[in-house]
XYZ file of C-alpha atoms in Angstrom:
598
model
C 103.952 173.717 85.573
C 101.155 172.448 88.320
C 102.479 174.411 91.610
C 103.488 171.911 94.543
C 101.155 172.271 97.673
C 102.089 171.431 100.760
C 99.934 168.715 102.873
C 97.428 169.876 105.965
C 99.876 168.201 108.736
C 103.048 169.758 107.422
C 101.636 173.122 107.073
C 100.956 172.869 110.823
C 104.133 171.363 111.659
C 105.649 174.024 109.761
C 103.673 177.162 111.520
C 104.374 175.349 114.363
C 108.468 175.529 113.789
C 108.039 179.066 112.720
C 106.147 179.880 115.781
C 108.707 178.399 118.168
C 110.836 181.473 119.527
C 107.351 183.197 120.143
C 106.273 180.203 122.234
C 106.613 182.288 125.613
C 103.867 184.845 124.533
C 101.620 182.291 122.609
C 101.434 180.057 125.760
C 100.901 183.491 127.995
C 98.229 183.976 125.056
C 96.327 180.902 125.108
C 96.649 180.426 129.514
C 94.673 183.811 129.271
C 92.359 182.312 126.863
C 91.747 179.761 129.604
C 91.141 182.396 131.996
C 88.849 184.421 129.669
C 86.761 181.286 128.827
C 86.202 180.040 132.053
C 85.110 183.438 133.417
C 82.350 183.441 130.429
C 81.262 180.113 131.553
C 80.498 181.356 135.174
C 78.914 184.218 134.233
C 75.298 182.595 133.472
C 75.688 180.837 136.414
C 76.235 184.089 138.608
C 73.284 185.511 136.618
C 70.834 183.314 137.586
C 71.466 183.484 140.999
C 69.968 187.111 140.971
C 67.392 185.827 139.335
C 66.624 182.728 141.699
C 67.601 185.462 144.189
C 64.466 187.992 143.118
C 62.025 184.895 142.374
C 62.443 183.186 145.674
C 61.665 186.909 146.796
C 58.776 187.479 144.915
C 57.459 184.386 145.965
C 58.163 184.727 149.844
C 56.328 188.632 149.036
C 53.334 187.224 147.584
C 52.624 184.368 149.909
C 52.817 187.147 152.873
C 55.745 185.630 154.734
C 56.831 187.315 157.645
C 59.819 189.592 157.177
C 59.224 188.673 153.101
C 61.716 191.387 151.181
C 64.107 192.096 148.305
C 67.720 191.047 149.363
C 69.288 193.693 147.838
C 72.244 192.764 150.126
C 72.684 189.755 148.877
C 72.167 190.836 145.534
C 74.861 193.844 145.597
C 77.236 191.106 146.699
C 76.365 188.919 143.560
C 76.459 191.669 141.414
C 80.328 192.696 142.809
C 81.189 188.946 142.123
C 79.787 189.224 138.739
C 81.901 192.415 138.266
C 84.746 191.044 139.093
C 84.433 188.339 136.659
C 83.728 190.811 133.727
C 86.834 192.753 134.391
C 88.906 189.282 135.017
C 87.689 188.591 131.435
C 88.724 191.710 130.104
C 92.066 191.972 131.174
C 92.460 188.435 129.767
C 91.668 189.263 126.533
C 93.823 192.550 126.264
C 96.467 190.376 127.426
C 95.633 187.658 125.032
C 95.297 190.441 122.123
C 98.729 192.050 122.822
C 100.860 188.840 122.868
C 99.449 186.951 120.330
C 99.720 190.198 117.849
C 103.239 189.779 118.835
C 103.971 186.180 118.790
C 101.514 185.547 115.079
C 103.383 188.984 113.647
C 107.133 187.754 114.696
C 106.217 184.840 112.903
C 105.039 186.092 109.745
C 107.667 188.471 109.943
C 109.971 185.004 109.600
C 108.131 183.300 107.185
C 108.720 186.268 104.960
C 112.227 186.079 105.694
C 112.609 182.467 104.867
C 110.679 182.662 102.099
C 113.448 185.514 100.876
C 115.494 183.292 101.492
C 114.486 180.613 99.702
C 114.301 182.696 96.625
C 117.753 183.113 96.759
C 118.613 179.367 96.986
C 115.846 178.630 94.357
C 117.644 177.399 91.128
C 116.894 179.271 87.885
C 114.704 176.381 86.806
C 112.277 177.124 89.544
C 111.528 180.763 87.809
C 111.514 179.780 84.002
C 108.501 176.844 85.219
C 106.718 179.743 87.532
C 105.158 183.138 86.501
C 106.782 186.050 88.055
C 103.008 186.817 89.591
C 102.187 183.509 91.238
C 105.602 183.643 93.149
C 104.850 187.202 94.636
C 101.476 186.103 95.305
C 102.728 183.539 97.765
C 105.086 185.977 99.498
C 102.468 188.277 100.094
C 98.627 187.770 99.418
C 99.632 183.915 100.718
C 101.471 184.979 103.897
C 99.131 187.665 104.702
C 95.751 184.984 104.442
C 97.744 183.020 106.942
C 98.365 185.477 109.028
C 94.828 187.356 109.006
C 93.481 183.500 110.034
C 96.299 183.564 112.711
C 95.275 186.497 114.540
C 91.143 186.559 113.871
C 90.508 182.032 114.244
C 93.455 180.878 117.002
C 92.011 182.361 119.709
C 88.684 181.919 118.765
C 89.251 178.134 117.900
C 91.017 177.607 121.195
C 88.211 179.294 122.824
C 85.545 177.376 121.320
C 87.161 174.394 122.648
C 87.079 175.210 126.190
C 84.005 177.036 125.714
C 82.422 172.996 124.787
C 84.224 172.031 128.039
C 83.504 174.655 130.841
C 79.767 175.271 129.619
C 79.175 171.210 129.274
C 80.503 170.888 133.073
C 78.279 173.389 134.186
C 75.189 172.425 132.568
C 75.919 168.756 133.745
C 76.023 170.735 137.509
C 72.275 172.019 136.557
C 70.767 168.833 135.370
C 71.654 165.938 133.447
C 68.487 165.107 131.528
C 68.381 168.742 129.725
C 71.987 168.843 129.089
C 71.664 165.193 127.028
C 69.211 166.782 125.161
C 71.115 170.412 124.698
C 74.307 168.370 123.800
C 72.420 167.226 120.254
C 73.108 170.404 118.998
C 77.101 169.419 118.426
C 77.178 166.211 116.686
C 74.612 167.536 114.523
C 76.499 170.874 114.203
C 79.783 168.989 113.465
C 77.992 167.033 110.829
C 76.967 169.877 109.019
C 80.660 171.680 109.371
C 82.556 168.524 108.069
C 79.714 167.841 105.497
C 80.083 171.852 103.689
C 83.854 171.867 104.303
C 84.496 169.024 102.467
C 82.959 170.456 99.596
C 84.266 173.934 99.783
C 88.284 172.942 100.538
C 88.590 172.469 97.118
C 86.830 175.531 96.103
C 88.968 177.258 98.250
C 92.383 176.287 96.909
C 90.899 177.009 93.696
C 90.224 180.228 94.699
C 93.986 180.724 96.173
C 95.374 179.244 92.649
C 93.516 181.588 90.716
C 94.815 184.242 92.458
C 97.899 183.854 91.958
C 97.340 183.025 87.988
C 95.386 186.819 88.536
C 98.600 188.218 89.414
C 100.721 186.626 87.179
C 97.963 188.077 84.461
C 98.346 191.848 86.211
C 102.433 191.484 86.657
C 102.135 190.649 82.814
C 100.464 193.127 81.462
C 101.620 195.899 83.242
C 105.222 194.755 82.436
C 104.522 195.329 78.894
C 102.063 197.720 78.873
C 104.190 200.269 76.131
C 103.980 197.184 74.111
C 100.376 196.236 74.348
C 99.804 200.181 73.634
C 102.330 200.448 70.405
C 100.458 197.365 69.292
C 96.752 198.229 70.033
C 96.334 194.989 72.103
C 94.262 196.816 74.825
C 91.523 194.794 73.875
C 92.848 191.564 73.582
C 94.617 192.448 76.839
C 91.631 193.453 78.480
C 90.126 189.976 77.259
C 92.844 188.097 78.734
C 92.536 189.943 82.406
C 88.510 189.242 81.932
C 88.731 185.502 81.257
C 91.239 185.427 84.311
C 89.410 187.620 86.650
C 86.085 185.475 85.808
C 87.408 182.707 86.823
C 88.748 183.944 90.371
C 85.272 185.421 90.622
C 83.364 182.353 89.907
C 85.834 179.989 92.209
C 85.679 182.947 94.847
C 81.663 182.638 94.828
C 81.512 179.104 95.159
C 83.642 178.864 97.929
C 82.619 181.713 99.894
C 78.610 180.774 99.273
C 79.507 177.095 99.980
C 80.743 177.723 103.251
C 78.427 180.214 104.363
C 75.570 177.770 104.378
C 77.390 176.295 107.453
C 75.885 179.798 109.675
C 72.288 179.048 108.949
C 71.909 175.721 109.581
C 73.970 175.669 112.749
C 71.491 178.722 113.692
C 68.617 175.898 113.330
C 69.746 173.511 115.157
C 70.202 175.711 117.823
C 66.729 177.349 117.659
C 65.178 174.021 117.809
C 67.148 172.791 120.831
C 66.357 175.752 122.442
C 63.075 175.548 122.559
C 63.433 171.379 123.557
C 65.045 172.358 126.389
C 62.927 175.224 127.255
C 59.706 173.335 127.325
C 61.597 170.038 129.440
C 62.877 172.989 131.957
C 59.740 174.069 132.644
C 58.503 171.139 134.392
C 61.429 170.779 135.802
C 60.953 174.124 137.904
C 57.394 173.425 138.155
C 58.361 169.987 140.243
C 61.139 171.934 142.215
C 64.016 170.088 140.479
C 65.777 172.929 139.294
C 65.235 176.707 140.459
C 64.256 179.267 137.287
C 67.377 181.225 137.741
C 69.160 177.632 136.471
C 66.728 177.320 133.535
C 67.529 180.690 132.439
C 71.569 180.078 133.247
C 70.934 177.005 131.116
C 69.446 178.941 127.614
C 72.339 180.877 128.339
C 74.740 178.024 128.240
C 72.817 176.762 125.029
C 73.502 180.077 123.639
C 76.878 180.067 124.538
C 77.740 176.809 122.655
C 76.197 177.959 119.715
C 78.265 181.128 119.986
C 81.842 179.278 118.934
C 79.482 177.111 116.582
C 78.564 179.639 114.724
C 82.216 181.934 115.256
C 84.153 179.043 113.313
C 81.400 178.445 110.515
C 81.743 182.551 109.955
C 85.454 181.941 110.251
C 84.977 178.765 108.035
C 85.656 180.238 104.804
C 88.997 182.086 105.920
C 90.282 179.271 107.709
C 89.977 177.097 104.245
C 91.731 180.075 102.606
C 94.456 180.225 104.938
C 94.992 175.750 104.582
C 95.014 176.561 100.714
C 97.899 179.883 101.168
C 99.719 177.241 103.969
C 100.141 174.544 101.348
C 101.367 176.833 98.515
C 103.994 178.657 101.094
C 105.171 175.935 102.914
C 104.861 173.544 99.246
C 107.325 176.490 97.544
C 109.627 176.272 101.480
C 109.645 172.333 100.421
C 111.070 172.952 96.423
C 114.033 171.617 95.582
C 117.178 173.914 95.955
C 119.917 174.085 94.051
C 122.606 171.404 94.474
C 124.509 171.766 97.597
C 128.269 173.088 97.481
C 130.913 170.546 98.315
C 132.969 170.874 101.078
C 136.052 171.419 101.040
C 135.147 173.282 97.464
C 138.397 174.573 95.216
C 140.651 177.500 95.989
C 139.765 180.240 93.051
C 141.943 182.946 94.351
C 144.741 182.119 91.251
C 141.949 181.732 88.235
C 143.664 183.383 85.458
C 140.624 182.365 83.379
C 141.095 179.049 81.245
C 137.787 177.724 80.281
C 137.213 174.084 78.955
C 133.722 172.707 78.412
C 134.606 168.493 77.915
C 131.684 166.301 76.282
C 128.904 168.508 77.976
C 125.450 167.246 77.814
C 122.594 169.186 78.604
C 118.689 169.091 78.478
C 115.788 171.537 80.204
C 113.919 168.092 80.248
C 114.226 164.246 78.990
C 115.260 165.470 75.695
C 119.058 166.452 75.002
C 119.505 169.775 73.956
C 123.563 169.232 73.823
C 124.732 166.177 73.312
C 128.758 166.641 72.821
C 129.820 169.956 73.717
C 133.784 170.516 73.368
C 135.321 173.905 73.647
C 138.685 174.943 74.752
C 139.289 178.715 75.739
C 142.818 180.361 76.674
C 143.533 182.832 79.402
C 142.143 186.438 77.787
C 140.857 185.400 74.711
C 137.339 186.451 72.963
C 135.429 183.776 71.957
C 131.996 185.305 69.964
C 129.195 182.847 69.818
C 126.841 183.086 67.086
C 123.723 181.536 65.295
C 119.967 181.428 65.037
C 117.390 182.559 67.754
C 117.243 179.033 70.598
C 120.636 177.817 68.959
C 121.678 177.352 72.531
C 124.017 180.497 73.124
C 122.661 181.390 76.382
C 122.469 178.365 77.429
C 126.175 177.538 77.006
C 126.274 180.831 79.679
C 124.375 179.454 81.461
C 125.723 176.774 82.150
C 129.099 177.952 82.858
C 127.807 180.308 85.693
C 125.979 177.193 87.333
C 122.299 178.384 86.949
C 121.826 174.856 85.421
C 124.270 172.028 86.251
C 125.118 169.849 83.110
C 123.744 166.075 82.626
C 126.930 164.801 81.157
C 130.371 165.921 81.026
C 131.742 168.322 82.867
C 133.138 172.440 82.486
C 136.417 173.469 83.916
C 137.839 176.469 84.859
C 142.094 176.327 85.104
C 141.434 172.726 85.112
C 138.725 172.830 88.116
C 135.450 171.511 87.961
C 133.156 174.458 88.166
C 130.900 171.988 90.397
C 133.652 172.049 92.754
C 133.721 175.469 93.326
C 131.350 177.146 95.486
C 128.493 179.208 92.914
C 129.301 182.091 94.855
C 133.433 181.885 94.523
C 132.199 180.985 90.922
C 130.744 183.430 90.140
C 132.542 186.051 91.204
C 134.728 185.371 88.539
C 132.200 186.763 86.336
C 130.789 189.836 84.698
C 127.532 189.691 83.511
C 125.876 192.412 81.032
C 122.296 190.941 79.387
C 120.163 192.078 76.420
C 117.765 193.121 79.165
C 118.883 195.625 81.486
C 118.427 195.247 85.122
C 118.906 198.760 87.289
C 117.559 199.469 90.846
C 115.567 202.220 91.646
C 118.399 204.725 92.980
C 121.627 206.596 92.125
C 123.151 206.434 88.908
C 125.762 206.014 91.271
C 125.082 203.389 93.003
C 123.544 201.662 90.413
C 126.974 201.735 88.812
C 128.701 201.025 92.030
C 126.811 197.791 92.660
C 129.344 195.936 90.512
C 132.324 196.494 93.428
C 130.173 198.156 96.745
C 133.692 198.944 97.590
C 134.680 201.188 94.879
C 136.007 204.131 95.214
C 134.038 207.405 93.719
C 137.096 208.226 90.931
C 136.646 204.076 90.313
C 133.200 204.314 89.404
C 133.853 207.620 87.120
C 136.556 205.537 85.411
C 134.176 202.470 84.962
C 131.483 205.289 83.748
C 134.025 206.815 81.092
C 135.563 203.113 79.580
C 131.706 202.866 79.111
C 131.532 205.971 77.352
C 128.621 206.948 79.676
C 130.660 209.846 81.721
C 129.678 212.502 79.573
C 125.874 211.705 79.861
C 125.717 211.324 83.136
C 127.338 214.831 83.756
C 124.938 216.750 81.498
C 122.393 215.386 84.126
C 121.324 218.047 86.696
C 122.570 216.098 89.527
C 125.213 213.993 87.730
C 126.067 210.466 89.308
C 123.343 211.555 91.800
C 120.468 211.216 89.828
C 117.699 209.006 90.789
C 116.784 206.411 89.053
C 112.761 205.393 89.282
C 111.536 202.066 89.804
C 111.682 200.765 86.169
C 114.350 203.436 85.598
C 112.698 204.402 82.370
C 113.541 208.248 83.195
C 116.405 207.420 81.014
C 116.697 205.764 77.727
C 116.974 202.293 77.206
C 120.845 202.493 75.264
C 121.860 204.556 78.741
C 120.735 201.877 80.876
C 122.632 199.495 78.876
C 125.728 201.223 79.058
C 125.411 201.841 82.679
C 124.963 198.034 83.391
C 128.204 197.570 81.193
C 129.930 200.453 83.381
C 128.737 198.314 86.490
C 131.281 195.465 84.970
C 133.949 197.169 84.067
C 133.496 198.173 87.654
C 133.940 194.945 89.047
C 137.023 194.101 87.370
C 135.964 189.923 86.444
C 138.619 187.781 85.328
C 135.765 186.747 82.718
C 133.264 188.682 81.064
C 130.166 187.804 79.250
C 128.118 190.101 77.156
C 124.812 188.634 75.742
C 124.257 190.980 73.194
C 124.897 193.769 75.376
C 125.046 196.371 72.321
C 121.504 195.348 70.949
C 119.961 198.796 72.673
C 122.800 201.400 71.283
C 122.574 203.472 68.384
C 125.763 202.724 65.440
C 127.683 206.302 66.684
C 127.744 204.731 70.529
C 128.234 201.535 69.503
C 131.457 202.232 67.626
C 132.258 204.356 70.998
C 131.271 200.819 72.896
C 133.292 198.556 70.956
C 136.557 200.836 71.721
C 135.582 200.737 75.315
C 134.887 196.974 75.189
C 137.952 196.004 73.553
C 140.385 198.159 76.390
C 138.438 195.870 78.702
C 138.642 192.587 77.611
C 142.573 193.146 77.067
C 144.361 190.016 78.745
C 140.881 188.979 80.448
C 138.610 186.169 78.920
C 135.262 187.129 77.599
C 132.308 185.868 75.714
C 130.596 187.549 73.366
C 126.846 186.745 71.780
C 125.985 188.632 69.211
C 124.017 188.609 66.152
C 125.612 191.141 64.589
C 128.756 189.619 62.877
C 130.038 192.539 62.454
C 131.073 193.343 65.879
C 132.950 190.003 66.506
C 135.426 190.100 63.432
C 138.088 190.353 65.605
C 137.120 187.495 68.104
C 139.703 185.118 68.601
C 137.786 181.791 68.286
C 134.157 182.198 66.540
C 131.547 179.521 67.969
C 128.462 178.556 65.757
C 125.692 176.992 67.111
C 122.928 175.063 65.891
C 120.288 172.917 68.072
C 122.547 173.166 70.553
C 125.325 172.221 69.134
C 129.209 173.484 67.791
C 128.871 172.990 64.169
C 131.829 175.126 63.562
C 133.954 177.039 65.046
C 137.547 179.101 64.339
C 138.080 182.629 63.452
C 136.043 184.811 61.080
C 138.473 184.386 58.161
C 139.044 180.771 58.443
C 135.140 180.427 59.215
C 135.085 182.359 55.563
C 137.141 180.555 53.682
C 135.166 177.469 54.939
C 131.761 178.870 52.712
C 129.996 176.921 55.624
C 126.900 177.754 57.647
C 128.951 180.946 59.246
C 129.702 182.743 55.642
C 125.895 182.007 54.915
C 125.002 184.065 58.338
C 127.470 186.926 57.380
C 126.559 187.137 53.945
C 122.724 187.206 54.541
C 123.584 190.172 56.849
C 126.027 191.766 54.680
C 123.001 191.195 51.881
C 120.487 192.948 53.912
C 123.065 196.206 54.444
C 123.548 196.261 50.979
C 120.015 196.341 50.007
C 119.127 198.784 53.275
C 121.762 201.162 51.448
C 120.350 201.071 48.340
């Protein structure tokens, strides 16, 4: 799925909004840029008058004129002025360093947080369409471009600004001729800026994109690195990172060669108006018009526009980087959340747990996937869902905890629309335990305790032993105190599955699903697992996918799915007696034991 980008004027507007409670400091920030730039534009100025000072000297000296001698007077008293201006400018731009650290670092600090945020209110859709990589890419290589261009271009575009307005005045002051001829140097600068950048933008969010597809790549592989290993893939894995990495290389040279071209040929314009203006200045001292100490304040001032000139076309290529990381934050801030709650939304606090799914439809794009879904469930019964690999089994879960909203019908719960209900009231209502395990680096204890944070310690050992997970955990060294690491693959995979199970039984759901939540343990501890399951989905209503039959025999209403849809569905003897599509599943598997056992 092509990633949504943002345009230049709402990125801005959007910095801009995020930047708002730190207005205070930035305005401090950029009044003592003001302050900073107009004491560098005096400074030449003040210069030459030592200069003019010692010539007229020199001059008076030479031609013998009475009393002729170096004011050192009034040159001490220049030189004070000067040094008052250098440590006005200094103090301006500690000042200007510490609050705009402050105000550009608050503000990251949000965007981070409402990016968070808007993970949260994301819907699932959003994450199946986007690799895991390119999303963490724009929370933090994104958001750190921006704010690296934040703190090293604002003041220094700000400043080049007043810089073209303070040094122009005062060059205007020296002569007018001269400074027409200086002021060449910026349309023909400007040309050559807007001429590379247009070419290099592009480059640039190609760079940005291929970063992120880098990541995604690296997120990948490392994810599945036992995999790639077991499989001897390292080579074909170390192709794929290679063709990826080539590509951010190549779109990283272009973009980053492209815009450096701007330095150079900003450099030559200067050079060459330099020496215009130096050979038009001399006859203008020769003739009297202008003293030398204002020629030489005057190179200065030439110098002093090509400073900023050349400051932004270094800062070119990182300013392009941080438009490209704007549009792909602020275009993810812009994605479509999920649907909005109604309000009032429906009381759940007296679910007992009745589910009815009523002609749903459903579709992950144009196409139906469901077309007529009907299923009735009863307050605590089992219902076991079974059939091929993409039959639609999750999906039906799915869909009934609101991480996809149907396109046609409608699923109740006690005779409530479940899109009337707020997701979070919804689901509540649910226990969750997947195929793939999900644990936190931390306690086993809290790990297991993240089902109810409320729970009680004895709660959590009772939630531990209906999982049949007790005894492991206390022939730990630490017991529920063990730490878990980051991928929590200091324990086996069947113990992390049983400790997600223990985490809802903790939290007590008035509907439990289980999506094939004994895939990972052995036969003994599945047997063990069953006993425990079937104590806890006594009197509450639960859903069961599974592939193997076996373990749903006892289900009260057996689903079977097929391209999405119910193609039969009743309990495992009447499925039997049917000789349909379910006693061809249970037969094949029933097959395969017998042949294993042979």
């Amino acid at each position: 799925m092509e990633n949504k980008k943002a345009g230049v004027m709402a990125c801005m507007r959007g910095v801009l909004r995020f930047m708002k409670p730190y207005r205070g400091k930035a305005i401090l920030a950029l009044l003592m840029v003001v302050v900073s730039q107009l004491t560098f534009a005096l400074n030449p100025s003040v210069e030459g008058l030592i200069t003019s000072q010692l010539s007229d000297d020199a001059v008076d000296i030479i031609n013998g004129v009475s009393g002729a001698h170096v004011h050192f007077d009034i040159i001490l008293k220049i030189m004070l002025v000067l040094l008052g201006l250098y440590l006005l400018k200094t103090v301006s731009q500690l000042i200007t360093a510490f609050c705009l650290t402050d105000a550009i670092q608050g503000t990251m600090h949000d965007l981070r947080n409402a990016l968070q945020q808007k993970i949260q209110r994301l819907p699932v859709r959003y994450f199946d369409d986007h690799p895991f990589g390119d999303v963490l890419s724009r929370v933090t290589n994104d958001v750190d471009a921006l704010s690296n261009a934040l703190q090293q271009t604002l003041t220094r575009v700000v400043g080049a600004v007043l810089t073209f307005v303070f040094v122009i005045t005062m060059m205007l002051s020296i002569n007018a001729v001269m400074t027409l001829v200086a002021l060449i140097i910026i349309p023909a600068s400007l040309l050559i800026t807007r001429f590379v950048v247009k070419r290099s933008q592009r480059l640039f969010d190609e760079q940005q994109t291929t970063l992120g597809e880098l990541n995604g790549t690296i997120t990948e592989m490392y994810g599945g690195f036992s995999e790639i290993v077991l499989y001897g893939k390292q080579e074909d894995a170390e192709q794929d990172f290679r063709e990826v990495n080539e590509r951010m290389c190549a779109a990283s040279f272009k973009a980053q060669f492209v815009s450096s071209l701007i330095s150079p040929l900003v450099s030559l314009c200067t050079y060459l108006t330099i020496g215009a203006v130096a050979v038009l200045g001399c006859f203008f001292v020769i003739d009297g018009t202008i003293r030398v100490g204002s020629l030489q304040a005057f190179i200065r001032y030439i110098w002093q526009i090509n400073d900023p000139l050349s400051q932004i076309s270094q800062l070119s290529a990182q300013v392009q980087a941080a438009f490209a990381a704007m549009g792909r934050i602020f275009g993810m801030l812009e994605e479509e959340e999920e649907v909005p709650e109604k309000d009032p939304a429906a009381d759940i606090s007296a679910v007992k747990g009745n589910v009815c799914f009523e002609h749903v439809q459903f579709g992950y794009d144009d196409t139906l996937l469901m077309k007529d879904v009907n299923i009735e469930v009863k307050q605590g019964q089992m219902v076991a869902l079974v059939g091929p690999t993409g039959a639609g089994k999750t999906t039906l879960m799915n869909l009934l905890l609101r991480f996809y909203d149907v396109k046609g019908g409608s699923i109740k719960i006690d005779g409530v629309d479940i899109r009337d209900m707020k997701r979070e009231d919804l689901r509540s209502l649910f226990s969750l335990v997947l195929q793939d395990t999900w644990l936190f680096s931390g306690s086993i204890y809290d790990n297991i305790r993240y089902g109810r944070l409320n729970a009680r310690k004895d709660e959590v050992i009772d939630a531990a032993k209906m999982a049949n997970v007790h005894h492991f955990i206390r022939t730990l060294s630490h017991g529920y105190d063990t730490m878990l690491n980051e991928e929590a693959n200091n324990i086996s995979q069947g113990e992390k599955q049983l400790l997600t199970i223990a985490r809802a039984i903790l939290k007590d759901p008035q509907i439990l699903i289980l999506d094939e939540a004994t895939s990972s343990v052995d036969t003994r501890l599945e047997q063990m697992l069953q006993e425990a399951m079937q104590r806890v989905m006594r009197n509450r209503t639960s859903f069961v996918i599974a592939h193997r039959l076996s373990t749903i025999r006892n289900a009260d209403l057996i689903l079977v799915i097929q391209h999405g849809d119910i193609v039969e569905q009743g309990t495992h003897e009447s499925l039997l007696a049917k000789k349909g599509v379910y006693e061809q599943l249970y037969n094949s598997q029933f097959a395969d034991k017998q042949k294993r056992a042979a």
